[in-house]
mmCIF file of C-alpha atoms in Angstrom:
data_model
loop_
_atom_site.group_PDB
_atom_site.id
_atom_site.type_symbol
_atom_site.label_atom_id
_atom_site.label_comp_id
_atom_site.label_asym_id
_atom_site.label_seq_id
_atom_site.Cartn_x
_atom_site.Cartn_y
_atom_site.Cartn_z
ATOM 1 C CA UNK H 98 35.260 -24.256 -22.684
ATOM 2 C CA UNK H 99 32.569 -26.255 -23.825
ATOM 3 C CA UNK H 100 30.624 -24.447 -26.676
ATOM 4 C CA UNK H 101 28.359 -27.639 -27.648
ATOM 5 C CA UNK H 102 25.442 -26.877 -25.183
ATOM 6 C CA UNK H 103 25.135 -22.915 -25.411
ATOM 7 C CA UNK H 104 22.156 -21.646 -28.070
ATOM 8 C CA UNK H 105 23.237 -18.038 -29.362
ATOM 9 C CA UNK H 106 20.798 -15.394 -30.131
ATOM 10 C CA UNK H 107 21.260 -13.058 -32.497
ATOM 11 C CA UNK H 108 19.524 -10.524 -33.954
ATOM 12 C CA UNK H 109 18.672 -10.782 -37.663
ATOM 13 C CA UNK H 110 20.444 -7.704 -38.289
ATOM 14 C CA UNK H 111 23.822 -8.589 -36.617
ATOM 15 C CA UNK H 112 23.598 -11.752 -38.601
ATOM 16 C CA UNK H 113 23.701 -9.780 -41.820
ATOM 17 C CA UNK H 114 26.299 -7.435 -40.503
ATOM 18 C CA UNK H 115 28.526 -10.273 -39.730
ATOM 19 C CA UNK H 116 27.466 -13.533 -41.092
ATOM 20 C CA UNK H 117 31.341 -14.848 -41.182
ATOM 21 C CA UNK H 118 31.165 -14.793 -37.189
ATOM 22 C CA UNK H 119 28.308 -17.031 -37.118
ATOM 23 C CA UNK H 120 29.113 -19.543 -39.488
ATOM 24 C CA UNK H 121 32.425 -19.642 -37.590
ATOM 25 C CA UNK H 122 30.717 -20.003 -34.614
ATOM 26 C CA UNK H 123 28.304 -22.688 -35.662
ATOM 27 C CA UNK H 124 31.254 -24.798 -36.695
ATOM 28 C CA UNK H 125 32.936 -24.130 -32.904
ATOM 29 C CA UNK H 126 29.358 -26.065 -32.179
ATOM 30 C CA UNK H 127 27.529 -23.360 -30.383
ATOM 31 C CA UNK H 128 24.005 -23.739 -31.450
ATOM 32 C CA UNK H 129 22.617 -20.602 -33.087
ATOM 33 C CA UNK H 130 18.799 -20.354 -32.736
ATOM 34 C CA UNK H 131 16.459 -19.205 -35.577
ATOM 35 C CA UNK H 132 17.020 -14.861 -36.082
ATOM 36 C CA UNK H 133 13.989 -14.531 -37.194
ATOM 37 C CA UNK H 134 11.954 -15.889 -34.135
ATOM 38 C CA UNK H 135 12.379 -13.221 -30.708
ATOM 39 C CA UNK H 136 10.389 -15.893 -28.931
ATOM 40 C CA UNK H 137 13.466 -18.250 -28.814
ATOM 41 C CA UNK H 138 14.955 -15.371 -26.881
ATOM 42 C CA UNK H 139 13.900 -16.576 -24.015
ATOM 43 C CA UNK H 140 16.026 -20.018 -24.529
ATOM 44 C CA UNK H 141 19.248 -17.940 -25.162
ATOM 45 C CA UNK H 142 22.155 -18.402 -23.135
ATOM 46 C CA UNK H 143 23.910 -15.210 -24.869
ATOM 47 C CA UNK H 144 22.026 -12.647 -26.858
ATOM 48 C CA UNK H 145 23.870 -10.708 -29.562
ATOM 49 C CA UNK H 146 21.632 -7.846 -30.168
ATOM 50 C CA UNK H 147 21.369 -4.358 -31.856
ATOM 51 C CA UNK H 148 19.466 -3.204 -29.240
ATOM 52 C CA UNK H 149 15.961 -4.255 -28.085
ATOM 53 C CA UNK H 150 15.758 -2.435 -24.562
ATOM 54 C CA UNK H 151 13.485 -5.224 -23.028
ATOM 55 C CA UNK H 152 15.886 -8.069 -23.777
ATOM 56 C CA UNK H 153 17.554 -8.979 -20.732
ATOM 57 C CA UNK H 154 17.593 -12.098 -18.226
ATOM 58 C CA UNK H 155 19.435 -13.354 -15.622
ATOM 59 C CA UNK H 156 22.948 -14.294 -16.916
ATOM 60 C CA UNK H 157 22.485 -13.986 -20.339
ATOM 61 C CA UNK H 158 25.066 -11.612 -21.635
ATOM 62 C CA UNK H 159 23.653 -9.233 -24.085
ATOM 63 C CA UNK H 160 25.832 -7.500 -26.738
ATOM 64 C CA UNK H 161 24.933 -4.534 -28.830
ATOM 65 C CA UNK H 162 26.543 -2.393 -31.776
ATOM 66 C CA UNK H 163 27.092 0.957 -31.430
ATOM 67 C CA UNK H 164 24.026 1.966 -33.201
ATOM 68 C CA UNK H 165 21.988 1.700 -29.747
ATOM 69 C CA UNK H 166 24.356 1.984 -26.891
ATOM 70 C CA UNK H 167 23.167 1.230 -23.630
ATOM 71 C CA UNK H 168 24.043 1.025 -19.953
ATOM 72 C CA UNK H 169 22.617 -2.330 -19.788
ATOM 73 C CA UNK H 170 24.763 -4.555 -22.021
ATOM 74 C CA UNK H 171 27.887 -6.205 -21.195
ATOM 75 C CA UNK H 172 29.962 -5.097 -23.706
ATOM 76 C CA UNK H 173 29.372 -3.533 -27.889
ATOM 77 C CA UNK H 174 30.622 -4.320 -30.991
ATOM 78 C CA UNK H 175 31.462 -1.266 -33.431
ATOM 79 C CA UNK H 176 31.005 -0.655 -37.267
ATOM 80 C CA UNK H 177 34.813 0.069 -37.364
ATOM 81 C CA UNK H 178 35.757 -2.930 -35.891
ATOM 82 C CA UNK H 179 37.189 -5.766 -38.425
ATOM 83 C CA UNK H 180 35.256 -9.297 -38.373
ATOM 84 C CA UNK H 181 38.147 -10.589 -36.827
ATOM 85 C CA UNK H 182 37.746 -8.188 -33.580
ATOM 86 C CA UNK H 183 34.530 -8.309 -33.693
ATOM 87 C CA UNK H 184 34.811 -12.574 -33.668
ATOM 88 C CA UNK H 185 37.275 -11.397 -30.341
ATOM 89 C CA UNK H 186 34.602 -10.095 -28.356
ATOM 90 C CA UNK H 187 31.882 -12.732 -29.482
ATOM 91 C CA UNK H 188 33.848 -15.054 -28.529
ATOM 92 C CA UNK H 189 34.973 -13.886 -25.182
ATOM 93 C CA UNK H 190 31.609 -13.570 -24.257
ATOM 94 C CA UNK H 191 30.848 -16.754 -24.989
ATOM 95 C CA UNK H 192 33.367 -18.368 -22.761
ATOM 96 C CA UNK H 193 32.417 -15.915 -20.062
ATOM 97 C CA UNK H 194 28.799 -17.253 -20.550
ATOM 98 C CA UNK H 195 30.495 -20.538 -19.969
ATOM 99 C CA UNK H 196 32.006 -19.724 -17.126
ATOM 100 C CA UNK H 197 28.565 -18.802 -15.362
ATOM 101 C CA UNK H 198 27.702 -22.002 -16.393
ATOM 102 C CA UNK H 199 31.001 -23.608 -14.504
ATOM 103 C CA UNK H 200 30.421 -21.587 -11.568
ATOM 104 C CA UNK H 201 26.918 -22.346 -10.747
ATOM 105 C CA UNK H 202 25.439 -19.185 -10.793
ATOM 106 C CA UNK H 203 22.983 -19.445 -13.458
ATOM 107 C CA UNK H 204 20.416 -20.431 -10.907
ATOM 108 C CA UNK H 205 21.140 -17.939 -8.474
ATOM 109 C CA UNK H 206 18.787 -14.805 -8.396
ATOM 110 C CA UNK H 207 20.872 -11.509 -8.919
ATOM 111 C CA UNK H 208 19.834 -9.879 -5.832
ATOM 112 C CA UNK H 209 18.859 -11.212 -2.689
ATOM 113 C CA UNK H 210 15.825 -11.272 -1.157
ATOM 114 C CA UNK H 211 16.205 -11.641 2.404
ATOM 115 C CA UNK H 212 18.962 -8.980 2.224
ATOM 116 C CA UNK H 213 17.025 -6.416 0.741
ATOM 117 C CA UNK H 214 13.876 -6.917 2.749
ATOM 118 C CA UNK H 215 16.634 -6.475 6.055
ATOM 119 C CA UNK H 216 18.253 -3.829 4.744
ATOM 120 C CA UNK H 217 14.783 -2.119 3.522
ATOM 121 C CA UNK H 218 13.222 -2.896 7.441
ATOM 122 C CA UNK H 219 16.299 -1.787 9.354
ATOM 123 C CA UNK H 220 17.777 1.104 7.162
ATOM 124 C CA UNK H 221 14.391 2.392 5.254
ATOM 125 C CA UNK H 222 14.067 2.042 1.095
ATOM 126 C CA UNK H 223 16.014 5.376 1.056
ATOM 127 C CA UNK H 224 19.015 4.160 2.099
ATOM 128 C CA UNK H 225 19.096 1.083 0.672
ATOM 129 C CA UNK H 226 18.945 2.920 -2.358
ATOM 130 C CA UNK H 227 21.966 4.993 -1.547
ATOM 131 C CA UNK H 228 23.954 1.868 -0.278
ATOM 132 C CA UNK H 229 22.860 0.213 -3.810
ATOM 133 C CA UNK H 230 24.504 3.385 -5.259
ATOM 134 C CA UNK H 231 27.580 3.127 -3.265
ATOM 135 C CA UNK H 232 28.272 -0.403 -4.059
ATOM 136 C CA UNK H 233 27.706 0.533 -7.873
ATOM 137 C CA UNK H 234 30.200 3.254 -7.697
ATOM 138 C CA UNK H 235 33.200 1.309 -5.388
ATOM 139 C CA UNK H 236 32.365 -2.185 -7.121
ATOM 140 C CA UNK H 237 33.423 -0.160 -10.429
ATOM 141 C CA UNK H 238 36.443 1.298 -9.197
ATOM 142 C CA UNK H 239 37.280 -2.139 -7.371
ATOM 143 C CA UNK H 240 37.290 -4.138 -11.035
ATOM 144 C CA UNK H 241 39.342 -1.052 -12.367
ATOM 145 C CA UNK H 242 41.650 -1.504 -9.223
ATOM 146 C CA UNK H 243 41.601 -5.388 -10.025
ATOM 147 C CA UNK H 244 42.609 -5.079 -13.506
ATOM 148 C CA UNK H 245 45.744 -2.929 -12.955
ATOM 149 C CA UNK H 246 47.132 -4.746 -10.137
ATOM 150 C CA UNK H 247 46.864 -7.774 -12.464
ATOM 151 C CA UNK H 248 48.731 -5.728 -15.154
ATOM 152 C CA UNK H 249 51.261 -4.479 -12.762
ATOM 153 C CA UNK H 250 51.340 -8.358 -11.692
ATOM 154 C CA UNK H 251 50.346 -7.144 -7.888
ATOM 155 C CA UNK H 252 48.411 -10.537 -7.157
ATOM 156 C CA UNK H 253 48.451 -9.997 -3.398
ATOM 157 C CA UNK H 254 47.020 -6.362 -4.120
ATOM 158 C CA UNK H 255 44.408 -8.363 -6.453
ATOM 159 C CA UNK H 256 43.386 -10.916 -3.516
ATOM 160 C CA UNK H 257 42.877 -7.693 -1.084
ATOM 161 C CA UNK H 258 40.434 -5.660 -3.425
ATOM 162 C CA UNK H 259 38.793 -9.028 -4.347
ATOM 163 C CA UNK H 260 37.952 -9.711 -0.623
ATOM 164 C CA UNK H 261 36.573 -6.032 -0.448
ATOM 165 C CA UNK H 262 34.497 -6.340 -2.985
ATOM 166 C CA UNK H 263 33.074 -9.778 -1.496
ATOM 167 C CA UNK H 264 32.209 -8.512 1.415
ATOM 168 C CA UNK H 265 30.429 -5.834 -0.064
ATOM 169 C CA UNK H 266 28.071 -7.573 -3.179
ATOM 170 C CA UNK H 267 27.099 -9.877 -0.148
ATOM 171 C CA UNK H 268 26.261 -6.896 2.211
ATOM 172 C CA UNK H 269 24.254 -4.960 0.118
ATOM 173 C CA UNK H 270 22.971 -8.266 -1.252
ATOM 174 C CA UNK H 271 24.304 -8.802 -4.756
ATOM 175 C CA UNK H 272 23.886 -12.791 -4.598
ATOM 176 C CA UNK H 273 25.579 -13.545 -7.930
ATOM 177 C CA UNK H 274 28.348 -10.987 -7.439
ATOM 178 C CA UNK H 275 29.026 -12.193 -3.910
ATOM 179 C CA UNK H 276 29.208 -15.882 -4.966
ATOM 180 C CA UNK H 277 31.365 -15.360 -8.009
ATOM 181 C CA UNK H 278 33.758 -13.149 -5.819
ATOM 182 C CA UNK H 279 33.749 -16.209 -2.914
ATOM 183 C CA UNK H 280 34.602 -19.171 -5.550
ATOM 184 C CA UNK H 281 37.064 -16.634 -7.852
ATOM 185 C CA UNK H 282 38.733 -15.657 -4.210
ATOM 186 C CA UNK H 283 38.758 -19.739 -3.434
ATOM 187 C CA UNK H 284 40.682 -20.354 -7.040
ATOM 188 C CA UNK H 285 43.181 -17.612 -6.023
ATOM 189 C CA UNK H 286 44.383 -19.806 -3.201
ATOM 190 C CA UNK H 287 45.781 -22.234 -5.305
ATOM 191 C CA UNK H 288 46.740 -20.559 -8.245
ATOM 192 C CA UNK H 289 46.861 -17.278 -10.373
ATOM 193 C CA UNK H 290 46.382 -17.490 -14.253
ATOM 194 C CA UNK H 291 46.544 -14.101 -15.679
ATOM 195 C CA UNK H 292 44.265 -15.025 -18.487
ATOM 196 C CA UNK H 293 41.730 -16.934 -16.264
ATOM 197 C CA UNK H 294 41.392 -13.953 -14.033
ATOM 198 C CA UNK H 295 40.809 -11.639 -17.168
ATOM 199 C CA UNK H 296 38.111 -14.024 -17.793
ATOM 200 C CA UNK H 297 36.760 -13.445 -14.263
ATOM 201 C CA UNK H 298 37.190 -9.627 -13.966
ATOM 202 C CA UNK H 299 34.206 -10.259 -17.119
ATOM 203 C CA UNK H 300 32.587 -11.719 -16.290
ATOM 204 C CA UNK H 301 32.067 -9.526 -12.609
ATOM 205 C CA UNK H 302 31.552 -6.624 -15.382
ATOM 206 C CA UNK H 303 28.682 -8.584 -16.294
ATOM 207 C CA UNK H 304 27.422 -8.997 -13.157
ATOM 208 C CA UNK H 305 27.532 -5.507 -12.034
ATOM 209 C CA UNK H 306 25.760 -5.289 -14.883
ATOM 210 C CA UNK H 307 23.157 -7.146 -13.799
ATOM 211 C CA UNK H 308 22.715 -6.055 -10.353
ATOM 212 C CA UNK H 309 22.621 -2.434 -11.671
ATOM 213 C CA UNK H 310 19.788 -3.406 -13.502
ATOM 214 C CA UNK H 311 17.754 -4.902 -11.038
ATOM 215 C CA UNK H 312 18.510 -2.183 -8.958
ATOM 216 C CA UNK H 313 16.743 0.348 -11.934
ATOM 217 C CA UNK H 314 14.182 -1.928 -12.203
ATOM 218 C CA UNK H 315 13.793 -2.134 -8.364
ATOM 219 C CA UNK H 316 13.757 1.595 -8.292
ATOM 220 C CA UNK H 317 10.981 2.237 -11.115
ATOM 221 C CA UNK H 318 8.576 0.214 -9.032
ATOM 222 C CA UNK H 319 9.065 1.892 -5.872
ATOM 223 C CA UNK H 320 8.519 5.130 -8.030
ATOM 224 C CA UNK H 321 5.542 3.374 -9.217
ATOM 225 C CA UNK H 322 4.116 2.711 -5.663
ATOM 226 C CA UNK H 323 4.389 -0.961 -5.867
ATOM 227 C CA UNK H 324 4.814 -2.154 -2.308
ATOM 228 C CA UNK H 325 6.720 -5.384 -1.010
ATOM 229 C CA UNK H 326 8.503 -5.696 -4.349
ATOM 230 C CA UNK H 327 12.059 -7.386 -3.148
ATOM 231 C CA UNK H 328 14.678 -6.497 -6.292
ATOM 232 C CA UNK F 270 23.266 9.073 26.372
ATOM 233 C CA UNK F 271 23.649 6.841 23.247
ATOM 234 C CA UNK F 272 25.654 4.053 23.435
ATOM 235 C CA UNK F 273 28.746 4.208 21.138
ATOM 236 C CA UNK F 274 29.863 2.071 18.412
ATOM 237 C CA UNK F 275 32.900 1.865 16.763
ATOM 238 C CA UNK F 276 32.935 -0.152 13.491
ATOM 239 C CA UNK F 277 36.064 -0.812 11.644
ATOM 240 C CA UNK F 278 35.539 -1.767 8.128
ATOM 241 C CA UNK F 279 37.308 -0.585 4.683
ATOM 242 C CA UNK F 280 33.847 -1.206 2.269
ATOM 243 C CA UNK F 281 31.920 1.982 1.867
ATOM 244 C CA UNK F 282 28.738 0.550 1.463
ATOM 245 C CA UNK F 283 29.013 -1.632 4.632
ATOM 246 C CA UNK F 284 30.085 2.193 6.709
ATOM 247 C CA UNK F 285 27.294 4.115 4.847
ATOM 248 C CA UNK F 286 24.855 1.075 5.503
ATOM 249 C CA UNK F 287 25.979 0.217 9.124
ATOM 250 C CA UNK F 288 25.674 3.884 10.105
ATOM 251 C CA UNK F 289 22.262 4.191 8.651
ATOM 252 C CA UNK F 290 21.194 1.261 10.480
ATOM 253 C CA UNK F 291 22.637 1.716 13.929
ATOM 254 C CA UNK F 292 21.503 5.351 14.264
ATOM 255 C CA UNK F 293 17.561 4.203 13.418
ATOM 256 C CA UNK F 294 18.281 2.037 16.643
ATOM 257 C CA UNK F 295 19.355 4.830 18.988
ATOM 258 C CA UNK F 296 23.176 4.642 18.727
ATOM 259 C CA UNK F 297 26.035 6.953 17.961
ATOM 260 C CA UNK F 298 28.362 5.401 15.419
ATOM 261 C CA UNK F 299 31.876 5.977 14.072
ATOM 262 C CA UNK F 300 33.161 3.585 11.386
ATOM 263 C CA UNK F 301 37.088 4.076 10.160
ATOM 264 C CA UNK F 302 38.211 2.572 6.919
ATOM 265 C CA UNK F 303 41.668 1.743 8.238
ATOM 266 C CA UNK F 304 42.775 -0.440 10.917
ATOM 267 C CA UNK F 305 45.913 1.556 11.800
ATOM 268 C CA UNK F 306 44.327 4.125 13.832
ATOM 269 C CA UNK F 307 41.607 1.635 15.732
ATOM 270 C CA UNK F 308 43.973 0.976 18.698
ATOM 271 C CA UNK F 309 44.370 4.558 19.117
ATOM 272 C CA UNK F 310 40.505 5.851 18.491
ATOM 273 C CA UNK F 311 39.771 3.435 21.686
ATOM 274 C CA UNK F 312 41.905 4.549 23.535
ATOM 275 C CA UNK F 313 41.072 8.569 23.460
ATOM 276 C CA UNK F 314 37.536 8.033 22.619
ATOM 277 C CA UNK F 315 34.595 5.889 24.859
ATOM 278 C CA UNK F 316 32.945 3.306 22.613
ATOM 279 C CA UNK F 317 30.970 0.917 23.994
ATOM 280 C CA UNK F 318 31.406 -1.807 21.487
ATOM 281 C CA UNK F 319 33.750 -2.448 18.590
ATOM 282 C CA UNK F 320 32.834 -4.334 15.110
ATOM 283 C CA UNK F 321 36.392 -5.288 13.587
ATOM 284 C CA UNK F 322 36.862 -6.739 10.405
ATOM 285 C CA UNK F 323 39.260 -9.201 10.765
ATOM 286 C CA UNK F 324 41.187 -8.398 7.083
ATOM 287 C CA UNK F 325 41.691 -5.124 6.619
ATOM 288 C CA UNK F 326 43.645 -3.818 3.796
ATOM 289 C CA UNK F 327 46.345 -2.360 6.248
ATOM 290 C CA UNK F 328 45.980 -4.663 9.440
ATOM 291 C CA UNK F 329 45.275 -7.702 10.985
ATOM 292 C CA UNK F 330 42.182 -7.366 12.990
ATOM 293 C CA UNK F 331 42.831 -10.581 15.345
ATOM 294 C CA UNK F 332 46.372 -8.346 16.604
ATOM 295 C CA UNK F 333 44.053 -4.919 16.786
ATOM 296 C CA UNK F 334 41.937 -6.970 18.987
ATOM 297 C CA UNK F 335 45.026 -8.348 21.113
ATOM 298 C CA UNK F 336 46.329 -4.829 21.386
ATOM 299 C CA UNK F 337 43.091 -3.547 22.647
ATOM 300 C CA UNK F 338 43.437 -5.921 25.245
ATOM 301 C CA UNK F 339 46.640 -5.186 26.558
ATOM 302 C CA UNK F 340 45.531 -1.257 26.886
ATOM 303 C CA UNK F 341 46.308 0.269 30.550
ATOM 304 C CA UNK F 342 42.994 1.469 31.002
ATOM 305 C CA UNK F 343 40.603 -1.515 32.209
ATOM 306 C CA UNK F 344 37.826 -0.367 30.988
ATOM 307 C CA UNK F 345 38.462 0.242 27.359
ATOM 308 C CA UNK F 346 40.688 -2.808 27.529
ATOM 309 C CA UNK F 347 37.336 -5.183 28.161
ATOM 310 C CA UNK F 348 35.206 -3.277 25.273
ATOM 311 C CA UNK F 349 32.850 -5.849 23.674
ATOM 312 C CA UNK F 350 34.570 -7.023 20.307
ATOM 313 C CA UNK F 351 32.408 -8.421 17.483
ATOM 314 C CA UNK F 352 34.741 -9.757 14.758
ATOM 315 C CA UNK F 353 33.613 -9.998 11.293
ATOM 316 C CA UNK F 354 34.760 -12.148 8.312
ATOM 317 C CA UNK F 355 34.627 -13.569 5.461
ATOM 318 C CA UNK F 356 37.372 -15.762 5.679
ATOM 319 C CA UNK F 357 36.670 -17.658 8.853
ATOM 320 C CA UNK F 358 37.839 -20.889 7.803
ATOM 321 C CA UNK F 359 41.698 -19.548 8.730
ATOM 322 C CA UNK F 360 40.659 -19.629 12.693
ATOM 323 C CA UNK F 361 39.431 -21.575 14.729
ATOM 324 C CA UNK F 362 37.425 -20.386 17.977
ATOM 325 C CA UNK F 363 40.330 -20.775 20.450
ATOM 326 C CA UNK F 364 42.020 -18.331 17.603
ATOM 327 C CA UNK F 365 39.545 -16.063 18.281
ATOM 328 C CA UNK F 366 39.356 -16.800 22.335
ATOM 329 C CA UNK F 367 42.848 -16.270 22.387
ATOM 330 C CA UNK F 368 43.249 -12.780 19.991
ATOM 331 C CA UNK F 369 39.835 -11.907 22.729
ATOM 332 C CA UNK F 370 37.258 -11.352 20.894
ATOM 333 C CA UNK F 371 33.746 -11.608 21.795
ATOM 334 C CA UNK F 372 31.690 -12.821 19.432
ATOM 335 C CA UNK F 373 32.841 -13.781 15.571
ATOM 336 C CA UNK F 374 30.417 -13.035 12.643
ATOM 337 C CA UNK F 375 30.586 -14.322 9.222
ATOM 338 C CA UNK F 376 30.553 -11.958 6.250
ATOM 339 C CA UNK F 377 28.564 -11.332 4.108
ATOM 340 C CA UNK F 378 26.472 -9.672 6.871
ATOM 341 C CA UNK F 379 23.290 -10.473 8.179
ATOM 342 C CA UNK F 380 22.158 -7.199 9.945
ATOM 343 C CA UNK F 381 19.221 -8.647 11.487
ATOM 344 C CA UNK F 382 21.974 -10.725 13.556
ATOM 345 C CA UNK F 383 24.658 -7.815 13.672
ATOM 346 C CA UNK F 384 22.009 -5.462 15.358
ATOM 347 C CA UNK F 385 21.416 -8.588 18.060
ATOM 348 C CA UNK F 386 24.081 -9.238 18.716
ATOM 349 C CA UNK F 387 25.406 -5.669 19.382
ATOM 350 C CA UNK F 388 22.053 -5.203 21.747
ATOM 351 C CA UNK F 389 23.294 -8.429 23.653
ATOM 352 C CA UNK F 390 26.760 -7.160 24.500
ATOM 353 C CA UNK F 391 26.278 -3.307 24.397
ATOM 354 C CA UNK F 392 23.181 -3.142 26.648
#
């Protein structure tokens, strides 16, 4: 994974809760941008945060600590956690980031808009909201289902649930989600790498993620009367 | 009466979404997560039209459609099957010509084109 071209984020208070991580990652070469300015956010390809609830963007992992748990992020770091676990999960993150980046999807919007203005014409806003629930729920239990048949070794039970859930992010119009699943399901052809996939499987957590999120926000406006807003 | 639609397909959100969506357009709908029982639904049961997924966890939807086919009863044996997948590239159209189905869709679904292209063979 190439580290050289992704700026890091982080808050000014992670940096004094774990300055060890950042120098180490600085010397990897990922290019940590200034703590004390929250207008670089915006420039961030992964944000390691304590929290802020408005910080979020379109493929841009966002870590917390336990101090402000959230729905939203991808994944936490805890106060009992050594540096050395907590360097773990930075740094898994960061080559999940990467792995956006390999796959294209950076660039591709987290939910579809011609899906959910067919979906919204055909089925009615109610039950697109309910689908958007369903797929939530089953694409959960799908990565759980995907991460014991890897454990078990069940790779043909892996490619099966994989296909489900493919067919479903594209249905209900989860663009990133249904792209990652097509070019992940395209790899599996040719090969299976355990640690690869466990790569994958995070960064579809990160999706989901994502979509959920949109979906919220899609949600609030509705509830707020705004008309022909399109996720 | 309502035409009747028979939609195998083991994703939740596509059943919950595809019944929604068929019923605002006037038609009875029965979706089935497995493909085991399919053969058997059309043959006690009057559908007018069938959308198969072709990969199903627990069967091959190209040899559902080849079974239906074969069935004694003439007219359930020439029900309208719309295929859909997301792995198309494994057939070829005289795959699908051959197995008998109807029309082939690619997945992800466009429902615009689903509801069409029901309405052309159902009606």
């Amino acid at each position: 994974m190439d580290w050289q071209t992704k700026r890091i984020y982080w808050d000014i208070e992670l940096k004094n809760q774990w300055p060890e991580a950042v120098k180490t990652l600085s010397r990897k070469g990922a290019k940590i941008l200034d703590f004390s300015n929250p207008e670089e956010i915006t420039e961030a390809d992964i944000i390691f945060t304590v929290g802020r609830g408005d910080v979020h963007a379109s493929c841009i992992p966002v870590l917390r600590t336990d101090k402000y748990p959230d729905q939203l992020c991808c994944d936490m770091v805890t106060d009992e956690m050594t540096a050395g676990e907590a360097m773990g999960v930075f740094e898994r993150w960061i080559d999940i980031r990467c792995l956006a980046s390999d796959l294209d999807l950076t660039d591709i919007p987290v939910v579809d808009k011609y899906t959910t203005e067919s979906l919204e014409r055909l089925a009615g806003p109610d039950v697109l909201r309910i689908g958007r629930g369903k797929f939530l729920k089953s694409a959960t239990r799908y990565l759980r289902e995907m991460e014991l048949a890897k454990n078990g070794h069940k790779i043909e039970e892996v490619t099966k649930v994989l296909h489900t859930l493919k067919g479903s992010s594209g249905t209900i119009g989860a663009r990133q989600m249904s792209r990652a699943t097509k070019l992940i399901e395209d790899r599996r052809e040719s090969e299976f790498d355990e640690a690869v996939f466990t790569m994958e499987l995070n960064l579809l957590r990160m999706l989901l993620e994502y979509f959920r999120y949109e979906s919220i926000e899609w949600e609030n406006k509705r509830s707020n009367g705004e008309k022909n807003f399109n996720g | 009466m309502a035409k009747r639609i028979l939609m195998a397909d083991d994703s939740p959100v596509i059943q919950s979404l595809s019944k929604k969506i068929f019923q605002n357009q006037g038609y009875e709908f029965k979706g089935t997560k497995s493909g085991m029982n399919v053969v058997e639904v059309i043959r006690e049961n009057d559908f007018d039209v069938l959308i198969l997924d072709i990969i199903l966890p627990d069967a091959n939807g190209m040899e559902i459609a080849r079974q239906i086919r074969q069935l004694e009863d003439g007219k359930k044996a020439s029900i309208p099957i719309i295929a859909v997948s997301g792995n198309y590239k494994n057939y070829s159209a005289s795959d699908f010509a051959e197995a008998g189905i109807t029309a082939f869709l690619i997945k992800p679904l466009n429902y615009d084109q689903l509801v069409n292209t029901v309405k052309k063979y159902i009606e």
